[in-house]
Coordinates of N, CA and C in Angstrom, one line a residue:
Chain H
X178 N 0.8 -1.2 0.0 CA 0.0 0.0 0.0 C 0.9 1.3 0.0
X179 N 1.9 0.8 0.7 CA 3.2 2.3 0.8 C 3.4 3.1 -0.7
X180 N 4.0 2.1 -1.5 CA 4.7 2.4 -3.0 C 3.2 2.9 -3.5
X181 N 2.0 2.1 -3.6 CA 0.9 2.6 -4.3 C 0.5 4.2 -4.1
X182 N 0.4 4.4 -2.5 CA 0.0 5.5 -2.1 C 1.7 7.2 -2.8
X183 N 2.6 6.4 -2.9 CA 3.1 7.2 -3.6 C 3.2 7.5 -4.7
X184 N 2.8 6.7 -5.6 CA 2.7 6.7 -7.0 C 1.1 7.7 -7.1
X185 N 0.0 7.4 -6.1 CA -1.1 8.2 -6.3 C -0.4 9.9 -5.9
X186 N 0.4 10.3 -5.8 CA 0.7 11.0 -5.2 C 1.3 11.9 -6.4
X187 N 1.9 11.1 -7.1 CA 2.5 11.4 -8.0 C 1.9 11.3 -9.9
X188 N 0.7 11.5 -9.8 CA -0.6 11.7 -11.0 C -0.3 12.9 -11.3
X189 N -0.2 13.3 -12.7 CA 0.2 14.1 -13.4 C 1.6 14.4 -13.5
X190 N 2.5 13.9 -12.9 CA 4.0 14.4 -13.0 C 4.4 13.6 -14.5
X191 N 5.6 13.6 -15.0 CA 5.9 13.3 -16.1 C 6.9 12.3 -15.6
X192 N 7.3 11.1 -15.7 CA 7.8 9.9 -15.3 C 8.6 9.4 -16.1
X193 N 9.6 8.5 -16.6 CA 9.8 7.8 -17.3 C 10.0 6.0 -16.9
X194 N 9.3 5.4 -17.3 CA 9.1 4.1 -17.3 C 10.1 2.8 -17.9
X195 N 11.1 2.1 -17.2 CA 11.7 1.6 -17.7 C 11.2 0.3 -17.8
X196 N 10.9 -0.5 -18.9 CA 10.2 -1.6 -18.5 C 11.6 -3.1 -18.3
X197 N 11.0 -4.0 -18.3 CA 12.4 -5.3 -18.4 C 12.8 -5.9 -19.5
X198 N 12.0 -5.3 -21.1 CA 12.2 -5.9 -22.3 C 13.4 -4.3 -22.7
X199 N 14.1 -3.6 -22.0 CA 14.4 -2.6 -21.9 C 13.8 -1.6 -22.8
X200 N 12.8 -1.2 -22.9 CA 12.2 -0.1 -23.8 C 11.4 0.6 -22.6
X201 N 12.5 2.2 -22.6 CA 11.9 3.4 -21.6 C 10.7 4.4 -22.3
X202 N 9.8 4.4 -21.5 CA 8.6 5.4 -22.1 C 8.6 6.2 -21.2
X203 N 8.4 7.9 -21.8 CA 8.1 8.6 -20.7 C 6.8 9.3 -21.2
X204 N 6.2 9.4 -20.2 CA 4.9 10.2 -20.1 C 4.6 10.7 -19.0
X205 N 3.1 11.3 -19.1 CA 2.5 11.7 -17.7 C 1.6 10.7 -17.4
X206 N 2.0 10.4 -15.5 CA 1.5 9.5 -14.7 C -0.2 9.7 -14.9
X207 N -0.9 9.0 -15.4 CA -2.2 9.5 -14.9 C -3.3 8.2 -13.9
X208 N -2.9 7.4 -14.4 CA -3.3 6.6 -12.6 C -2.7 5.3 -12.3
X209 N -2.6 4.7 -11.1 CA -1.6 3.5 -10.9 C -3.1 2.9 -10.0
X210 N -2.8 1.3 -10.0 CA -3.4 0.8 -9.1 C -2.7 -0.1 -8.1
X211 N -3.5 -1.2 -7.3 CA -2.8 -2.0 -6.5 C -1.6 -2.7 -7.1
X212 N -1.4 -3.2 -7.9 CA -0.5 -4.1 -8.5 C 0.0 -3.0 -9.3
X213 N 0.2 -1.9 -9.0 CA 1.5 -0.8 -9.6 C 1.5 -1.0 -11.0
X214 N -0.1 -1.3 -11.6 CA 0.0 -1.0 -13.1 C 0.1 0.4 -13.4
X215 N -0.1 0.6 -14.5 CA 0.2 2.0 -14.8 C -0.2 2.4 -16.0
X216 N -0.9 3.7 -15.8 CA -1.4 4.2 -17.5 C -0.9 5.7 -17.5
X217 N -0.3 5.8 -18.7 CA 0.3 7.2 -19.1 C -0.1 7.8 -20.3
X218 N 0.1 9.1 -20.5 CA -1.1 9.8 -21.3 C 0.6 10.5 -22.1
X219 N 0.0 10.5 -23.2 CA 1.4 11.2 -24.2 C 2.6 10.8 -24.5
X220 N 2.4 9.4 -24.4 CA 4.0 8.9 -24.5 C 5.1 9.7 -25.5
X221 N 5.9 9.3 -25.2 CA 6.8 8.7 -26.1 C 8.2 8.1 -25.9
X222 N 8.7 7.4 -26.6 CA 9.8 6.2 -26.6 C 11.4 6.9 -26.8
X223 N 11.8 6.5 -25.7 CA 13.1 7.1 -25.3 C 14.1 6.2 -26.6
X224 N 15.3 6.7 -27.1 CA 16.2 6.1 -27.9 C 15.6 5.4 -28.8
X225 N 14.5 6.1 -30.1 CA 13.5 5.5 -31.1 C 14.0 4.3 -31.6
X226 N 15.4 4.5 -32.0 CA 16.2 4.4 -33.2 C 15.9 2.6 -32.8
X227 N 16.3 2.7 -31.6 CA 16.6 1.1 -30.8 C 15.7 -0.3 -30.5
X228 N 14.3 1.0 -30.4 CA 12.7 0.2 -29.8 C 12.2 0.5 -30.8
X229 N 10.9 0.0 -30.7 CA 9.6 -0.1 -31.4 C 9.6 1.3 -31.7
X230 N 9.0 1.2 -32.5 CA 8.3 2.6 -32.7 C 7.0 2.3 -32.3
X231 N 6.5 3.4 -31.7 CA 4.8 3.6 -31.3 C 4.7 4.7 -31.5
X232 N 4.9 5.1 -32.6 CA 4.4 6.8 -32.8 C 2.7 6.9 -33.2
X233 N 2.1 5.1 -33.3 CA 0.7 6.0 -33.5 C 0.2 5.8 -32.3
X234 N 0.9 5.7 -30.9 CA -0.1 5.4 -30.1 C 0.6 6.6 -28.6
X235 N -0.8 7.1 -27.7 CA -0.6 8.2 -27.2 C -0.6 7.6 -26.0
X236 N -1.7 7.0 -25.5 CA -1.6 6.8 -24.6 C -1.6 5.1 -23.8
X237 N -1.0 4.8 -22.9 CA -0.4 3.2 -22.7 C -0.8 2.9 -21.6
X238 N -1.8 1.7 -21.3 CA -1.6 1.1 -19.9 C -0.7 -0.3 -19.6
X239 N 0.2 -0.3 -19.1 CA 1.5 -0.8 -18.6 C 1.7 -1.8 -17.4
X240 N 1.2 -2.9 -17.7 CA 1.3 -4.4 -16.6 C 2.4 -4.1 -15.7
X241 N 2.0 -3.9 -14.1 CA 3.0 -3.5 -13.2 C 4.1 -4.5 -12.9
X242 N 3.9 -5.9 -13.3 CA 4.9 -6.6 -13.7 C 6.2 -6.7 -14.6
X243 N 5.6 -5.6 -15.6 CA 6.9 -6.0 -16.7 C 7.7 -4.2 -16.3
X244 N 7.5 -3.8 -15.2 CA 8.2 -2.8 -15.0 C 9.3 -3.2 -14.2
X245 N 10.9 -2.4 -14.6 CA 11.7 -2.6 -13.7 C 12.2 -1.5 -13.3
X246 N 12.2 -0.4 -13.6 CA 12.0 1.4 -12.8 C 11.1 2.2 -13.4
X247 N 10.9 2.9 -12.1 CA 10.1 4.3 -12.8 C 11.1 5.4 -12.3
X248 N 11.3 5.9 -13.2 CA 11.9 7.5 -13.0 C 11.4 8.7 -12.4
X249 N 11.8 8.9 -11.3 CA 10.4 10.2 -10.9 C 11.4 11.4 -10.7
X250 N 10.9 12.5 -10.5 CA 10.9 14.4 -10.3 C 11.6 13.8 -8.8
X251 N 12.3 14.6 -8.7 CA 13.4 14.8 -7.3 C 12.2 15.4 -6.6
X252 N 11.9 16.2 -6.9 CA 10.9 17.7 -6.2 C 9.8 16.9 -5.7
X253 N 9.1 16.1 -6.6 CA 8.0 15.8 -6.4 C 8.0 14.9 -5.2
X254 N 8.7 14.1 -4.6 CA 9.0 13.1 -3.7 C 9.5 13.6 -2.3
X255 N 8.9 13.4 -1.2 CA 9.3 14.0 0.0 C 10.1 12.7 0.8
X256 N 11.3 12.8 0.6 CA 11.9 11.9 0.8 C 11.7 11.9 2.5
X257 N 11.6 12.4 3.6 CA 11.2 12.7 5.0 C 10.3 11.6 5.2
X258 N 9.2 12.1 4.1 CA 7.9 11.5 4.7 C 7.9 9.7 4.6
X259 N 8.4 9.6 3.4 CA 8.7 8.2 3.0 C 9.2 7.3 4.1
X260 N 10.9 7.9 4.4 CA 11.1 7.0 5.5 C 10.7 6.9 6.7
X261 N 9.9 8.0 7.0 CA 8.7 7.9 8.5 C 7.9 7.0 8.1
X262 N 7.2 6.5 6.7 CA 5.7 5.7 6.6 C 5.9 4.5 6.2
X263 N 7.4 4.5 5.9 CA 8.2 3.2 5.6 C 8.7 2.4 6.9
X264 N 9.2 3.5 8.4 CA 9.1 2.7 9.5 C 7.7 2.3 10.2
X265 N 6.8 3.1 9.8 CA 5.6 2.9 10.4 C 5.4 1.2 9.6
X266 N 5.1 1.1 8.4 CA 4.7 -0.3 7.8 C 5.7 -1.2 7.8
X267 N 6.7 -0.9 8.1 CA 7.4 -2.2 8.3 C 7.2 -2.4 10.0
X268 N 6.8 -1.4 11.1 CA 6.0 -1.8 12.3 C 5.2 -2.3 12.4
X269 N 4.2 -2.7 11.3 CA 2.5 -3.2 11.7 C 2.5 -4.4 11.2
X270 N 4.0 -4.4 10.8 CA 4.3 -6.1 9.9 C 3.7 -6.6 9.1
X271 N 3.4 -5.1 8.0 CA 2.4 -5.4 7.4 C 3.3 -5.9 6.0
X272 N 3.5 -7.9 6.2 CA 4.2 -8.2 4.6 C 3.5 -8.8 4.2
Chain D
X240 N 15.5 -2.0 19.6 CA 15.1 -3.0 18.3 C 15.0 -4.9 18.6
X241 N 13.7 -5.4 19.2 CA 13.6 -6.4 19.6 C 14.0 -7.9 19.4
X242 N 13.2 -8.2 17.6 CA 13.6 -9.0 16.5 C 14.5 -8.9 15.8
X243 N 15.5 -9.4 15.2 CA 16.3 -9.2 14.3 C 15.7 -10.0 12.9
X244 N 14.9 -10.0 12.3 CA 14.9 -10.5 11.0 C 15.5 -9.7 10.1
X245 N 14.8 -10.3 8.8 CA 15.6 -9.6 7.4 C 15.4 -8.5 7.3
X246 N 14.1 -7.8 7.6 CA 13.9 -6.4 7.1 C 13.9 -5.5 8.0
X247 N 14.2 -6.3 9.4 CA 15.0 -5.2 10.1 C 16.0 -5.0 9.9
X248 N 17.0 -5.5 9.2 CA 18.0 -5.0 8.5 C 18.2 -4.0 7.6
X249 N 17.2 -3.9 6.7 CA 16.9 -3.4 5.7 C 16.4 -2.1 6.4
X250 N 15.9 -1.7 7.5 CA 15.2 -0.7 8.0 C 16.2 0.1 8.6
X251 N 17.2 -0.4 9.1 CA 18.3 0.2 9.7 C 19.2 1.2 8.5
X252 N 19.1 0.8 7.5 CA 19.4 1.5 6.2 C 18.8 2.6 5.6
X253 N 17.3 2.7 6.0 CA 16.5 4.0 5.4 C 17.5 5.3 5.6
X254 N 17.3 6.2 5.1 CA 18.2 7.1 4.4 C 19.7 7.1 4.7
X255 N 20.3 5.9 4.8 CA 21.6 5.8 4.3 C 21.8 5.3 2.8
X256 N 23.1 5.3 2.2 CA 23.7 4.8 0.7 C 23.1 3.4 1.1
X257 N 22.9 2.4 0.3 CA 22.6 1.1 0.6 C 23.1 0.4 -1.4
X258 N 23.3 -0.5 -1.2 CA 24.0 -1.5 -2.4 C 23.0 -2.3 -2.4
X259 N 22.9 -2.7 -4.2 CA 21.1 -3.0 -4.2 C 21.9 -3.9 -5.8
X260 N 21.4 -5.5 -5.7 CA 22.5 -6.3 -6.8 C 20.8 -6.6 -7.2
X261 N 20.5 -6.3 -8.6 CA 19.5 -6.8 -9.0 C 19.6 -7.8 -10.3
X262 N 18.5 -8.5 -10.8 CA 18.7 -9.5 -12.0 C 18.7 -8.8 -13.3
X263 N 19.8 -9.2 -13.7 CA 20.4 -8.9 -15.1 C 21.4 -8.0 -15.3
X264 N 22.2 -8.7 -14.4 CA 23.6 -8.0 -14.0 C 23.5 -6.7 -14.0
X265 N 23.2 -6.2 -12.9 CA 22.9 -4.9 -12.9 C 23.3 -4.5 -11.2
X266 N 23.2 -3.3 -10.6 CA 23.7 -3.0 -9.3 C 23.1 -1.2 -9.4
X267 N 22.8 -1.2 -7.8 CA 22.4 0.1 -8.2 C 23.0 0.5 -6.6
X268 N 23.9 1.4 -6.4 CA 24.1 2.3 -5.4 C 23.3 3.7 -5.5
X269 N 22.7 4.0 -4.0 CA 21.5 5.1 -4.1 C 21.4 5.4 -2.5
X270 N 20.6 6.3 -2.1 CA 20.1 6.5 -0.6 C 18.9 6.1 -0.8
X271 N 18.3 4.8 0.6 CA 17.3 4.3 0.5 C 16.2 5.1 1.0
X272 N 14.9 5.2 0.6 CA 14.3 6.1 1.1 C 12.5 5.6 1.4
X273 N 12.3 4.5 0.4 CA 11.4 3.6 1.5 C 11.3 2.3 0.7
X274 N 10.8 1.0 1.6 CA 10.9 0.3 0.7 C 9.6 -1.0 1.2
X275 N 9.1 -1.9 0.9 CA 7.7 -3.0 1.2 C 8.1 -4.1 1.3
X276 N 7.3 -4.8 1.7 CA 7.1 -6.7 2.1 C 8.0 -7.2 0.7
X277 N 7.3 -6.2 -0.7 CA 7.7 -7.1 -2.0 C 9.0 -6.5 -2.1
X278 N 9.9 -6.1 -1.4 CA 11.7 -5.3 -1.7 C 11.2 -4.3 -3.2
X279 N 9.9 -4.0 -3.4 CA 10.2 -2.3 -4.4 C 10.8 -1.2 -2.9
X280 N 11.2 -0.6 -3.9 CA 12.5 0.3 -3.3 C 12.2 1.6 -3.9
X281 N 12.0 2.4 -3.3 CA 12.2 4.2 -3.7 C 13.9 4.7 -3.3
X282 N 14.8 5.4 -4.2 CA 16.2 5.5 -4.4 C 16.4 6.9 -4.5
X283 N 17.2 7.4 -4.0 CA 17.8 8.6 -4.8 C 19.3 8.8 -5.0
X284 N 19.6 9.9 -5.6 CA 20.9 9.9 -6.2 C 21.8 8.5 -6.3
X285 N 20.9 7.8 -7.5 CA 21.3 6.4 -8.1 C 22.5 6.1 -8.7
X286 N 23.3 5.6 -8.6 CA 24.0 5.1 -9.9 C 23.7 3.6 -10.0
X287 N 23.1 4.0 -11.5 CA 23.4 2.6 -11.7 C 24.0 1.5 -12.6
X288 N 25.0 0.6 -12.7 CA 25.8 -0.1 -13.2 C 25.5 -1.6 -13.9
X289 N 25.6 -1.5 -15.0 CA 25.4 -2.5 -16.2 C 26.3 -3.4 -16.6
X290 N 26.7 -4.3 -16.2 CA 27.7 -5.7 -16.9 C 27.3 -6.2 -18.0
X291 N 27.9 -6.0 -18.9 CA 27.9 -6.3 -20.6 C 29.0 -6.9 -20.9
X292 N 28.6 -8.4 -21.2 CA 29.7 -9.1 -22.4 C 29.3 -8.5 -23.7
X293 N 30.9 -8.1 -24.5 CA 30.8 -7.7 -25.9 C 31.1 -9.1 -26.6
X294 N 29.8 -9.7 -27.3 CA 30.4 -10.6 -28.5 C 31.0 -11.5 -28.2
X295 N 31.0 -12.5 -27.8 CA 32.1 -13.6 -27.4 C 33.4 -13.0 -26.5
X296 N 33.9 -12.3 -26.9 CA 35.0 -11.5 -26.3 C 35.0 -12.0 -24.5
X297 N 36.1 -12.3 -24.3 CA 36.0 -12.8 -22.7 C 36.0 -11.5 -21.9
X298 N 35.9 -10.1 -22.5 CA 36.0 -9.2 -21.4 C 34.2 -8.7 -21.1
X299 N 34.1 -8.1 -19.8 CA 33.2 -7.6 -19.3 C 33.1 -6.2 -19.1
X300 N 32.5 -5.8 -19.7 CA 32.4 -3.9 -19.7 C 31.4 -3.6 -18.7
X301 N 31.3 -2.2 -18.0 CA 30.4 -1.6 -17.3 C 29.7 -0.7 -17.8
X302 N 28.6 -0.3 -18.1 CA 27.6 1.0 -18.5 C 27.2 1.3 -17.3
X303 N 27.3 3.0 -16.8 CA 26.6 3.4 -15.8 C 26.2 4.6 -15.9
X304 N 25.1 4.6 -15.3 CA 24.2 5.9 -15.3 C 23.6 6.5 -14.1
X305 N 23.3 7.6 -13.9 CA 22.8 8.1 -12.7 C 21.5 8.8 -12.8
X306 N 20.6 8.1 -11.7 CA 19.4 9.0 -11.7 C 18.8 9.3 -10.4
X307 N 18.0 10.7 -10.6 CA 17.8 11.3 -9.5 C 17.2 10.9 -8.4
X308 N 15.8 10.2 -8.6 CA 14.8 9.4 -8.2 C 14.3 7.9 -8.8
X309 N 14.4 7.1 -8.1 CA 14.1 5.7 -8.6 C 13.1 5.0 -8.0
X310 N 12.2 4.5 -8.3 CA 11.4 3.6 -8.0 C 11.8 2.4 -8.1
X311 N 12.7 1.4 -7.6 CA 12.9 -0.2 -8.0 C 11.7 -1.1 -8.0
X312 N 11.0 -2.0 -8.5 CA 10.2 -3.1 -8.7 C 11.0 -4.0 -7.9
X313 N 10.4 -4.5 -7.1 CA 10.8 -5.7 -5.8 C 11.0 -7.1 -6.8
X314 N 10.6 -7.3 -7.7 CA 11.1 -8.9 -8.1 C 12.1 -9.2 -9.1
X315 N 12.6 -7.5 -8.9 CA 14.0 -7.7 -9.6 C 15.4 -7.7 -8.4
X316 N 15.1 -7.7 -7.5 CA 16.0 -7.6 -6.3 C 16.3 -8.8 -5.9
X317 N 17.8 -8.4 -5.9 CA 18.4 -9.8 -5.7 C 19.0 -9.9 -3.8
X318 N 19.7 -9.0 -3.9 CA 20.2 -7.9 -2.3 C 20.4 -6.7 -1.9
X319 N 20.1 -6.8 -1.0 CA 20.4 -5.3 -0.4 C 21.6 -5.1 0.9
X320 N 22.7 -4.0 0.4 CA 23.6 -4.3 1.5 C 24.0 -3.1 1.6
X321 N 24.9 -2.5 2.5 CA 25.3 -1.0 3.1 C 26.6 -1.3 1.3
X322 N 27.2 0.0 1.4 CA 27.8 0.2 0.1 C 29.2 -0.4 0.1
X323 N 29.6 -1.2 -0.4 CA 31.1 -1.5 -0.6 C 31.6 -0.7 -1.6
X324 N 33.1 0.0 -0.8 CA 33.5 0.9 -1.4 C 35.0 0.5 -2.1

């Protein structure tokens, strides 16, 4: 619920998506669910030359499995708050 | 600190450098900043380092890159350890 509740946090920022077939997309976050899927509005494909092309497609929803980073805004993240609600859930033992 | 399991280990690490060996020969040094039951990991000031065989060639090259903020996905994590330097 921790990672979810940050990724809701982070809707509308502009992200970049590394998936594990290595093809990076960046767009804006527009909603995540439990299973850290993800749908982004405006893509487009980092190093064209290399991936697929998807220039006819804008917007992507993204199996939270085949992700292996998201890229986020420095700013946007309160790094403070994280490791306070990160000791709190690892106290409720909640695995 | 009462229990010593695994993730109390891992808890003693929040915002220190921590060393993070994931699958597909990859490693990422970063400051940990929060992390869940599944090991996804929130990162900052990342580097992170790529092991590439060129072509049969017996040598092993590095690619690395740094980034600001990282989200890791927990089922690519292999360990997590304070940073060997």
């Amino acid at each position: 619920m921790l990672i979810f509740s940050v990724f809701k946090t982070l809707t509308d920022q502009e992200v970049t998506v590394e998936l594990k077939n290595d093809l990076s997309i960046i767009g804006t976050l527009k909603s995540v669910d439990q299973f850290l899927n993800i749908k982004l509005d405006n893509i487009r494909v980092l190093d064209e030359d290399r991936h697929p092309h998807m220039m006819a497609v804008r917007n992507v929803f993204i199996r939270g499995s085949v992700v292996r980073y998201v890229q986020l805004p420095r700013q946007a993240v309160d790094t403070q708050l994280l490791e306070d609600a990160t000791r709190r859930e690892s106290s409720n033992q909640k695995r | 600190m009462s229990v010593s399991e695994p993730f109390d280990l891992i808890r003693v690490s929040l915002s220190e450098r921590v060393f993070v060996k994931l699958r597909g020969d990859r490693e990422l040094r970063g400051v940990l900043h929060a992390y869940d039951g599944h090991m996804n990991m929130v990162l900052s000031d990342v580097e992170e380092t790529i092991y590439v065989v060129d072509d049969e060639s017996p040598e092993v090259r590095t690619v690395k890159r740094n980034v600001e903020m990282l989200f890791v996905r927990g089922d690519g994590v292999v360990l997590v350890a304070p940073p060997s330097r």
